[in-house]
PDB file of C-alpha atoms in Angstrom:
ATOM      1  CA  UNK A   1    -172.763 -94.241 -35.010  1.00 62.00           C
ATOM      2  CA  UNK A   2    -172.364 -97.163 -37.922  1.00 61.00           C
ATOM      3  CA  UNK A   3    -172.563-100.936 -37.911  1.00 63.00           C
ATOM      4  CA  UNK A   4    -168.674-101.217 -36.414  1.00 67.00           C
ATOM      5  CA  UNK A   5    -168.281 -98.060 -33.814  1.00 71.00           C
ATOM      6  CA  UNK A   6    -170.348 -97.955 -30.741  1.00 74.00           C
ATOM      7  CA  UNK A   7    -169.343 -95.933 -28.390  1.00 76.00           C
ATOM      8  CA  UNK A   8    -169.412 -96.070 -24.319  1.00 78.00           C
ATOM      9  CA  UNK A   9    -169.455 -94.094 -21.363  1.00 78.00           C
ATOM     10  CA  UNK A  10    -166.601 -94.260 -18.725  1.00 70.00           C
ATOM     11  CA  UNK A  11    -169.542 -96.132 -16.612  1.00 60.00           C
ATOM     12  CA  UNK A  12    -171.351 -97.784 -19.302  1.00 56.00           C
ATOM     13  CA  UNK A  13    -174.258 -95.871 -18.172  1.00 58.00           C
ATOM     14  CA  UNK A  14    -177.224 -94.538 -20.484  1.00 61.00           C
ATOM     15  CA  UNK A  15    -178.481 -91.560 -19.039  1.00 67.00           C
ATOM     16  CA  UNK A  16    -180.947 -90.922 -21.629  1.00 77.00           C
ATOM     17  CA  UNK A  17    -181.387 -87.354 -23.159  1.00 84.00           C
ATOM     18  CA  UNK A  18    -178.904 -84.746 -21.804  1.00 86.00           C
ATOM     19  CA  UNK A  19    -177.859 -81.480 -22.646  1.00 90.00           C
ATOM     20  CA  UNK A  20    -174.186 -81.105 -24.092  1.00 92.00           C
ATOM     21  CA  UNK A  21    -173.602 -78.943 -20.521  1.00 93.00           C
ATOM     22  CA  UNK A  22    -174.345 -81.618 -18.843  1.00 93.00           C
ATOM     23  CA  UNK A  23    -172.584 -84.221 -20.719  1.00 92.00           C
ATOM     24  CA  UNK A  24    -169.119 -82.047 -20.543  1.00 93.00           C
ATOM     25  CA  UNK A  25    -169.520 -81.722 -16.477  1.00 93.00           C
ATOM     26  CA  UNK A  26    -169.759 -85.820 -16.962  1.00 90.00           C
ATOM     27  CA  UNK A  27    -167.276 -86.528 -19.862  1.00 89.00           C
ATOM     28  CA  UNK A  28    -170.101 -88.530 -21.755  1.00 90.00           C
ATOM     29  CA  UNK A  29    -168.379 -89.899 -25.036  1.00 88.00           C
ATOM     30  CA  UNK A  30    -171.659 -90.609 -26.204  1.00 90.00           C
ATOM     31  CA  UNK A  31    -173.154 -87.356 -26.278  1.00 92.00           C
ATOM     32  CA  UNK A  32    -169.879 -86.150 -28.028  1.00 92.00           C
ATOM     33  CA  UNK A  33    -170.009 -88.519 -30.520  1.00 92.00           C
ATOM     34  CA  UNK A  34    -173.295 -87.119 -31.405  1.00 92.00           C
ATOM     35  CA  UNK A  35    -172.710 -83.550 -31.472  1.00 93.00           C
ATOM     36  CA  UNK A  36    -169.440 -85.335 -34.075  1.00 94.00           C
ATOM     37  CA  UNK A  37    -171.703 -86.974 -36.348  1.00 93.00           C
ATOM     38  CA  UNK A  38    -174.503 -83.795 -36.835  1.00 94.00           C
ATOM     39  CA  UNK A  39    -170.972 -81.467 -37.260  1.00 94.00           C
ATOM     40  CA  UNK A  40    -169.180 -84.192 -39.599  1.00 95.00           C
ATOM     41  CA  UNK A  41    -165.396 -85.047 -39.116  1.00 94.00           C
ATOM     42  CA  UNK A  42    -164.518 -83.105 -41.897  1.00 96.00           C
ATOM     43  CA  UNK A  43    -166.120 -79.744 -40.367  1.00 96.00           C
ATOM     44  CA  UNK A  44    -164.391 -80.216 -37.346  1.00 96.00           C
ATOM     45  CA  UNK A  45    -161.144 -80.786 -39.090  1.00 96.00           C
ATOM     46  CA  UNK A  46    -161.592 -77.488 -40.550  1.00 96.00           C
ATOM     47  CA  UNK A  47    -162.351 -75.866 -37.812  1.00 96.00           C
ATOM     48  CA  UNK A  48    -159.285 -76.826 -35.895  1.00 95.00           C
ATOM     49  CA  UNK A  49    -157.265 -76.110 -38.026  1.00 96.00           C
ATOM     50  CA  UNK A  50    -158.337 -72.212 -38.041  1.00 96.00           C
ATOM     51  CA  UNK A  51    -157.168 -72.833 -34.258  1.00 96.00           C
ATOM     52  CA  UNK A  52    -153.793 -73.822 -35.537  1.00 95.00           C
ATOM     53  CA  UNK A  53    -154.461 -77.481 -35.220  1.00 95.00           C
ATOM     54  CA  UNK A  54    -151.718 -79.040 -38.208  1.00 93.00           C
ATOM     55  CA  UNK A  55    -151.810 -82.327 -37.546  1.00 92.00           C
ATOM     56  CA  UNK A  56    -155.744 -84.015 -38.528  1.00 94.00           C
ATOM     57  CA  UNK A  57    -155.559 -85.353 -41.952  1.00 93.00           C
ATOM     58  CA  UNK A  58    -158.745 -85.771 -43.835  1.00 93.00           C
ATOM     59  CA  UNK A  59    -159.931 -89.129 -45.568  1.00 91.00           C
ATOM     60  CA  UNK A  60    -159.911 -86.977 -48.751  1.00 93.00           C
ATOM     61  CA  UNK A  61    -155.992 -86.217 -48.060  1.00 92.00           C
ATOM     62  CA  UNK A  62    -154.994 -89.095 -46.800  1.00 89.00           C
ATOM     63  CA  UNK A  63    -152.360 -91.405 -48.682  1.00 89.00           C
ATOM     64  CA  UNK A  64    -152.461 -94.983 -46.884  1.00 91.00           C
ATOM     65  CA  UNK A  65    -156.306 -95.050 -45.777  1.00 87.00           C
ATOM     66  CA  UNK A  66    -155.948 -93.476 -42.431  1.00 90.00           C
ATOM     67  CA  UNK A  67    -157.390 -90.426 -41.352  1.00 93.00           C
ATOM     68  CA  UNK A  68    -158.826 -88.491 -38.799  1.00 92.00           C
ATOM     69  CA  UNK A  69    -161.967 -88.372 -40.188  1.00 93.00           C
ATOM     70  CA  UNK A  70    -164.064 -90.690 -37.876  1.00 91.00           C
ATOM     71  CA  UNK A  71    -166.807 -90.089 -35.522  1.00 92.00           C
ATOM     72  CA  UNK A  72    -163.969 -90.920 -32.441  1.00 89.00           C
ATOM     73  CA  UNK A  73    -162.197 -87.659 -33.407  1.00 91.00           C
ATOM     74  CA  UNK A  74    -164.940 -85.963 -30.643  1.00 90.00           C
ATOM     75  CA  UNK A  75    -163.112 -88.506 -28.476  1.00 87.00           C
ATOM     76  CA  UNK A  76    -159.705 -87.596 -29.010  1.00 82.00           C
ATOM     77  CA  UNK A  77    -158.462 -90.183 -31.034  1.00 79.00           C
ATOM     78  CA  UNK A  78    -156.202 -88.295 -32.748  1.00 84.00           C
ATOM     79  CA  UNK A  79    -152.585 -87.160 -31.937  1.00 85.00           C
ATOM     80  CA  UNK A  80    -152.415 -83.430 -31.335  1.00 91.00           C
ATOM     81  CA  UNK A  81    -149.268 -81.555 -29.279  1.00 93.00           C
ATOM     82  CA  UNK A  82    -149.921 -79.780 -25.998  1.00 95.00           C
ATOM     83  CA  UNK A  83    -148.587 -76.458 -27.912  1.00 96.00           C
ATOM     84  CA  UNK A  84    -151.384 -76.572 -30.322  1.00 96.00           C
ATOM     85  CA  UNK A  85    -153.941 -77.343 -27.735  1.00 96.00           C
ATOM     86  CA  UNK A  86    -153.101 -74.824 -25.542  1.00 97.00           C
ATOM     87  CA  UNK A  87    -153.271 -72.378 -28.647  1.00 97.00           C
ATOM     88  CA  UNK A  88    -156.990 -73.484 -29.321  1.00 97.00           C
ATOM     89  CA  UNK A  89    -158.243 -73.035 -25.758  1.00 98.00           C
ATOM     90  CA  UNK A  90    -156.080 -69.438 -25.542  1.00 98.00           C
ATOM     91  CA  UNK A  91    -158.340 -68.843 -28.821  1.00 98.00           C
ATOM     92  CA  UNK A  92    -161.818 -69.088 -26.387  1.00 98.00           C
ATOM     93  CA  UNK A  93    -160.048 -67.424 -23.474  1.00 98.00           C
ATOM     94  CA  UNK A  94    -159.234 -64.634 -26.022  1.00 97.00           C
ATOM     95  CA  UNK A  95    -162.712 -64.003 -26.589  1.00 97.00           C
ATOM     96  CA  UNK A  96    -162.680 -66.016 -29.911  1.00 97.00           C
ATOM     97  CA  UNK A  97    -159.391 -64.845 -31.221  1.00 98.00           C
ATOM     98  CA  UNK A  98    -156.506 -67.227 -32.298  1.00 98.00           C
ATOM     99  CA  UNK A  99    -152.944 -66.010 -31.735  1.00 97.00           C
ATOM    100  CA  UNK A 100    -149.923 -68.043 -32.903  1.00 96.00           C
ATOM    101  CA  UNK A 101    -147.581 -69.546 -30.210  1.00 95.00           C
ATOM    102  CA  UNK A 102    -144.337 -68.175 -29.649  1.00 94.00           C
ATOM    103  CA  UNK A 103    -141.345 -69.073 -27.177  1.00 93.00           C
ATOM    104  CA  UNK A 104    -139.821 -65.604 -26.886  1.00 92.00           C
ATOM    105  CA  UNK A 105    -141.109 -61.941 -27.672  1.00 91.00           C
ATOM    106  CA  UNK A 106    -137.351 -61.037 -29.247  1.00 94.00           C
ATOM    107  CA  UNK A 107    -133.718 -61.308 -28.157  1.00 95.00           C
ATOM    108  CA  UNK A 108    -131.650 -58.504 -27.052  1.00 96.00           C
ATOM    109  CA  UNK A 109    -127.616 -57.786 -27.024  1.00 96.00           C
ATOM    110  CA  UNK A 110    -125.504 -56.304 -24.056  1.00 96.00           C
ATOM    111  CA  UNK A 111    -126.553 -53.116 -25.159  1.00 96.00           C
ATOM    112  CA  UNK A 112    -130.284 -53.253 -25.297  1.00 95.00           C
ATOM    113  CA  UNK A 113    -130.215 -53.124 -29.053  1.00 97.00           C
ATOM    114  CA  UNK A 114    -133.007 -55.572 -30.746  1.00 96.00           C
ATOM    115  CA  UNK A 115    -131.463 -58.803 -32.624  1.00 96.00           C
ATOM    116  CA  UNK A 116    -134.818 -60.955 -33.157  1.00 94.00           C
ATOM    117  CA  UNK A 117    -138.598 -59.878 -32.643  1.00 93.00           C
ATOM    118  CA  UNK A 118    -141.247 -62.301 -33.044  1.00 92.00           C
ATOM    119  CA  UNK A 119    -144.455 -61.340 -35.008  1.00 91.00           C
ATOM    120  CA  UNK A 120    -147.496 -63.601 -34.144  1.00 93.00           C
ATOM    121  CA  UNK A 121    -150.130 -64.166 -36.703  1.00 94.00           C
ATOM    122  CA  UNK A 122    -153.365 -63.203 -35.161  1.00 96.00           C
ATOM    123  CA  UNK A 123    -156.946 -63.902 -36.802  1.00 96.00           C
ATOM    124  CA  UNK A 124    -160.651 -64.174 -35.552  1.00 98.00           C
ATOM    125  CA  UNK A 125    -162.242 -67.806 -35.730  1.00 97.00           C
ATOM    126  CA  UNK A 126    -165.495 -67.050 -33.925  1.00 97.00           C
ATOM    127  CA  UNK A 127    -167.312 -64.239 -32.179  1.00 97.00           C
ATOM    128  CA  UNK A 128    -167.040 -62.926 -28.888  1.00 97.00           C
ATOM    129  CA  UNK A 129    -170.733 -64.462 -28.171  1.00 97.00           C
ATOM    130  CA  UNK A 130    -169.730 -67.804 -28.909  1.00 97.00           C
ATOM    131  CA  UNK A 131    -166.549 -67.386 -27.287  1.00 98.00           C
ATOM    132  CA  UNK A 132    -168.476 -66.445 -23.819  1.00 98.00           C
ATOM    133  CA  UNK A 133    -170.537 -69.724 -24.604  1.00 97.00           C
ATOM    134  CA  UNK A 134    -167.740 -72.025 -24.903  1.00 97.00           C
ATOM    135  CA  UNK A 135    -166.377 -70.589 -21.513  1.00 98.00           C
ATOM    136  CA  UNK A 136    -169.971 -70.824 -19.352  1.00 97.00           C
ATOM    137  CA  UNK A 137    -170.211 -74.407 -20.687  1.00 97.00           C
ATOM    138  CA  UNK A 138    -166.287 -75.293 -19.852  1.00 98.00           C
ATOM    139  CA  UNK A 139    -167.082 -74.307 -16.506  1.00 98.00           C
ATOM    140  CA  UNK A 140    -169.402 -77.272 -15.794  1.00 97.00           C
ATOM    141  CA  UNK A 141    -166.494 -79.405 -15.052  1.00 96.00           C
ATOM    142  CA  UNK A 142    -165.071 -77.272 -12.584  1.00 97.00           C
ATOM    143  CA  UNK A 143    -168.396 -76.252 -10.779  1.00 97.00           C
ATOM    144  CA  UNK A 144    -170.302 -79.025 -11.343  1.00 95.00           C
ATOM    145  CA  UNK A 145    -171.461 -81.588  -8.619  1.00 94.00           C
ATOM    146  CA  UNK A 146    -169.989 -84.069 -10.612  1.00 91.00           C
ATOM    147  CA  UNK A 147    -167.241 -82.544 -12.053  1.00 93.00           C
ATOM    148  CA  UNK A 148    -164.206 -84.172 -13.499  1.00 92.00           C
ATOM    149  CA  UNK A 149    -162.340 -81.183 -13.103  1.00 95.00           C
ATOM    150  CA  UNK A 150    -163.534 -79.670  -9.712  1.00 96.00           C
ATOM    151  CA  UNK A 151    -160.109 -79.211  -8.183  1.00 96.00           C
ATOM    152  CA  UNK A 152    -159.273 -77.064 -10.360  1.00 97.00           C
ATOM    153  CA  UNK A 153    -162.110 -74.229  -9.011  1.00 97.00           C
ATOM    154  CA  UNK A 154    -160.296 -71.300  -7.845  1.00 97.00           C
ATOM    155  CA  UNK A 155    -161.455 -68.385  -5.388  1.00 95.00           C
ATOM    156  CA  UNK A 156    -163.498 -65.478  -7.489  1.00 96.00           C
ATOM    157  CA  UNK A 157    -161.378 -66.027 -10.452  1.00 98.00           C
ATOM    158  CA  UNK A 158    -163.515 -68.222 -13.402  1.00 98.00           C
ATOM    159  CA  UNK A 159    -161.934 -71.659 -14.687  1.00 98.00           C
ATOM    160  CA  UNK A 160    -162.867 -73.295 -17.565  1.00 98.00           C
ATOM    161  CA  UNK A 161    -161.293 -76.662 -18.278  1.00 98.00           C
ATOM    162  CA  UNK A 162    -161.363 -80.309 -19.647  1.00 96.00           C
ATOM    163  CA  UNK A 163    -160.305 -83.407 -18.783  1.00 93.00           C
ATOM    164  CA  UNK A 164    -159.060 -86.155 -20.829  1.00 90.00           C
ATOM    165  CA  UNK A 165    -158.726 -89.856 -20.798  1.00 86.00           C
ATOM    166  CA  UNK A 166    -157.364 -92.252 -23.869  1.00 81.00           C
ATOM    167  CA  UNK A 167    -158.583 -95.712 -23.999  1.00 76.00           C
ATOM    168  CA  UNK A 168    -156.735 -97.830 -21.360  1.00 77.00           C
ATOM    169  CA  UNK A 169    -155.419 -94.736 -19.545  1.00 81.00           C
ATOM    170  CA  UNK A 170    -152.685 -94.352 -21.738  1.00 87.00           C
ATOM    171  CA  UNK A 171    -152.878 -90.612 -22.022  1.00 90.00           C
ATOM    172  CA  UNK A 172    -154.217 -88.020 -18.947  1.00 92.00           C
ATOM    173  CA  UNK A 173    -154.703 -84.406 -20.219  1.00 94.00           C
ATOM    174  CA  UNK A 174    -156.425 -81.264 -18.409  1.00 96.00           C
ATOM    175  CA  UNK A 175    -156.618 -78.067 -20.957  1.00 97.00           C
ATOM    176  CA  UNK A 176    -158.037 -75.378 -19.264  1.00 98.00           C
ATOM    177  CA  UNK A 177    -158.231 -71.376 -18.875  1.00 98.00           C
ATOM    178  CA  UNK A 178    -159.334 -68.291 -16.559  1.00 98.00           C
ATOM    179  CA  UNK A 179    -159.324 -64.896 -17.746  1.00 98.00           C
ATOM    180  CA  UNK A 180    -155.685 -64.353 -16.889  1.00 98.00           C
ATOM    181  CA  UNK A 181    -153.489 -67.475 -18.712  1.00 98.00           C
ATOM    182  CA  UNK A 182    -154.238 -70.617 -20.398  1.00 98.00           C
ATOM    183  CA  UNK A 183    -152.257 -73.730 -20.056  1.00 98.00           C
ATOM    184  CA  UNK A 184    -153.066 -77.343 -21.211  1.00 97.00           C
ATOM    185  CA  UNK A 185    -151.192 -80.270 -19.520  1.00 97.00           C
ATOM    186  CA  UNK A 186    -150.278 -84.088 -20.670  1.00 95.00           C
ATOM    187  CA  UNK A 187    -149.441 -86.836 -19.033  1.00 94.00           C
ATOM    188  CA  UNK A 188    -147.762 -89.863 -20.133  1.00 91.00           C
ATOM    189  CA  UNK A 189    -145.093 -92.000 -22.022  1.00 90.00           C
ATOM    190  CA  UNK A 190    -143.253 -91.827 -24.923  1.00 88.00           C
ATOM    191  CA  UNK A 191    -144.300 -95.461 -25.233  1.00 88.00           C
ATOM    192  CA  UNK A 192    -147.865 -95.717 -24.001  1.00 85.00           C
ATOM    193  CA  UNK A 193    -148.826 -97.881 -21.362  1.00 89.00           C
ATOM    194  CA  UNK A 194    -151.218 -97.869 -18.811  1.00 90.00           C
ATOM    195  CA  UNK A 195    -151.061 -94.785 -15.694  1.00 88.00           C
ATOM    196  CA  UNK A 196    -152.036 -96.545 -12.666  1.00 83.00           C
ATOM    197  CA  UNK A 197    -152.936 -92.953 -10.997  1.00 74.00           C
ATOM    198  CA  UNK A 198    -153.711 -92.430  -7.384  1.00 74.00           C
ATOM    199  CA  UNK A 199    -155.421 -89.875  -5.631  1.00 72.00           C
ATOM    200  CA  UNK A 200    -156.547 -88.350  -9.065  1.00 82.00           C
ATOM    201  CA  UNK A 201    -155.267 -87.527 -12.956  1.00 91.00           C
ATOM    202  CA  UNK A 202    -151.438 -86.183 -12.814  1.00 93.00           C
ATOM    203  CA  UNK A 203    -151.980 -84.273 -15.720  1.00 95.00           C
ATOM    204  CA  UNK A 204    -155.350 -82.245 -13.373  1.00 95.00           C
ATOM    205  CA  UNK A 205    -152.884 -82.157 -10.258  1.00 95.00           C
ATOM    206  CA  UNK A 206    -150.075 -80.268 -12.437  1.00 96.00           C
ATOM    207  CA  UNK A 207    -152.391 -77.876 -13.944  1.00 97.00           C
ATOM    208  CA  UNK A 208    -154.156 -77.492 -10.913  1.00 97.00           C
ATOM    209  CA  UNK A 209    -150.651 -76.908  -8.947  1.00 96.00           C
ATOM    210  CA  UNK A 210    -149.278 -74.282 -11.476  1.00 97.00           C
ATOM    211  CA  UNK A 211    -151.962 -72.535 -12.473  1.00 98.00           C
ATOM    212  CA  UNK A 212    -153.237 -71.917  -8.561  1.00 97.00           C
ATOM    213  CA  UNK A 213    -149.567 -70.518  -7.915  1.00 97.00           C
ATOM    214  CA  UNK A 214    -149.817 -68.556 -10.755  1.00 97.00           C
ATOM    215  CA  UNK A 215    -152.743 -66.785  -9.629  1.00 98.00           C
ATOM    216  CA  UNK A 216    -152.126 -66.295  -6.332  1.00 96.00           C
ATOM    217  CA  UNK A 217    -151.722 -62.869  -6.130  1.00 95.00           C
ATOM    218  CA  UNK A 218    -154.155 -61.653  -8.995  1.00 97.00           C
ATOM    219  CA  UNK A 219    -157.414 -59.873  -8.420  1.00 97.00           C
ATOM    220  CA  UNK A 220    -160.423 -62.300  -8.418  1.00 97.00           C
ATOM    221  CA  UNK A 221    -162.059 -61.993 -12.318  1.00 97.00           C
ATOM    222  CA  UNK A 222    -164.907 -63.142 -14.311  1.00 97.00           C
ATOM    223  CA  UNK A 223    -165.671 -64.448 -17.203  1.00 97.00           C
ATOM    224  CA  UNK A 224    -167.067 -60.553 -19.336  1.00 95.00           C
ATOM    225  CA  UNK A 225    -170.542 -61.291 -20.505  1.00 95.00           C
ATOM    226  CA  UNK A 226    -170.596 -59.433 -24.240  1.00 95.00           C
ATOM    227  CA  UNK A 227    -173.779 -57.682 -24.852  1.00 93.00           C
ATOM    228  CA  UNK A 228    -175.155 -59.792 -27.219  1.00 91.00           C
ATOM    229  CA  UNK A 229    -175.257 -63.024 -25.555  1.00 94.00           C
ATOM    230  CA  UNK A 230    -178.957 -63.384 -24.163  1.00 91.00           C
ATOM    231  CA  UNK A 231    -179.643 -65.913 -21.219  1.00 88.00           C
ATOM    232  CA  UNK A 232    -183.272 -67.559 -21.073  1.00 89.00           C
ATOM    233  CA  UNK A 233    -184.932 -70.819 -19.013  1.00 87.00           C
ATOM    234  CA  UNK A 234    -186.643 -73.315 -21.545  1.00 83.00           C
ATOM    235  CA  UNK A 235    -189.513 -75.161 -20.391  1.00 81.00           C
TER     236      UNK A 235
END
């Protein structure tokens, strides 16, 4: 990854050659770091900010020499706001289509006559297909034997999600979605220092408190399979 940035594992373990399902049910910072370098920094950049993303700066744009534009942005290095990341992962539970936050539909007077009504930009980033894609493979964390987001499987109603660890455990995040909401959690300090957490992430256990209530009395649902999307086993 260069002569100065060598990335790790949680475990320090090599696996050897795994596939990037695999390596998301895991949280392998290796494997993402390699998917980074074939995409480029820059790419990536782009792309996230066509999912609303406003805060990566390029090396190109930069004015003091920093930027976002390293190999560790798979490994999020960079500083981006709950609001914004729950936007992007609403973009792949919304089959691929990105619709701007807002904290209130409008605002009403006494009489029921409209004062303020928001209007959300909407736009397509990617197809349905990929969409479905990105969901099956955000579901190895939840359903995986080795999981780092298994508490988060619900009854007959999908869940895909992501953990998140900074270095030292300064920063605990779970973004996930089912078919029904999205939600993306942090946990930390305004400061950083260490989370000594017990008994799991706090940022998994408030997701995984929330969103269970949440759903409690919804229909079990699925993940919808579009048409296109074809499914075959590679020797």
């Amino acid at each position: 990854f260069g002569p100065t940035y060598h990335p790790n594992n949680a475990s320090n373990q090599k696996t050897g050659l795994c596939t990037v399902r695999d390596a998301l049910e895991v949280s392998s910072n290796i494997v993402a770091c390699k998917v980074m370098t074939e995409l480029g920094p820059d790419n990536s950049i782009d792309f996230m900010r066509s999912l609303g993303v406003t805060s990566l700066v390029k090396a190109s744009e930069s004015e003091n020499g920093v930027s976002d534009s390293n190999t560790s942005l798979a490994l999020g290095t960079a500083s981006i706001s709950p609001l914004e990341m729950a936007a992007a992962y609403a973009t792949i539970a919304n089959d691929g289509v990105y619709i701007e936050p807002t904290f209130y539909t409008k605002v009403e007077d006494a009489d029921g006559n409209v004062l303020i009504e928001t209007s959300q930009e909407t736009r397509r980033v990617f197809s349905e297909g990929n969409a479905y894609v990105m969901k099956s493979l955000l579901k190895q964390p939840v359903e995986g034997a080795q999981g780092t987001a298994r508490i988060c499987k619900m009854a007959n109603i999908d869940v895909g999600a992501k953990t998140g660890t900074t270095q030292d455990e300064k920063d605990l995040w779970l973004c996930g979605f089912t078919p029904y909401y999205t939600a993306a959690t942090w946990y930390g300090y305004d400061e950083p220092e260490r989370i000594n957490a017990y008994g799991g992430s706090p940022a998994t256990l408030l997701w995984n408190n929330v969103m269970k209530k949440v759903h409690q009395e919804l229909e079990g649902k699925l993940f919808d399979k579009p048409g296109n999307v074809v499914q075959a086993k590679v020797c």
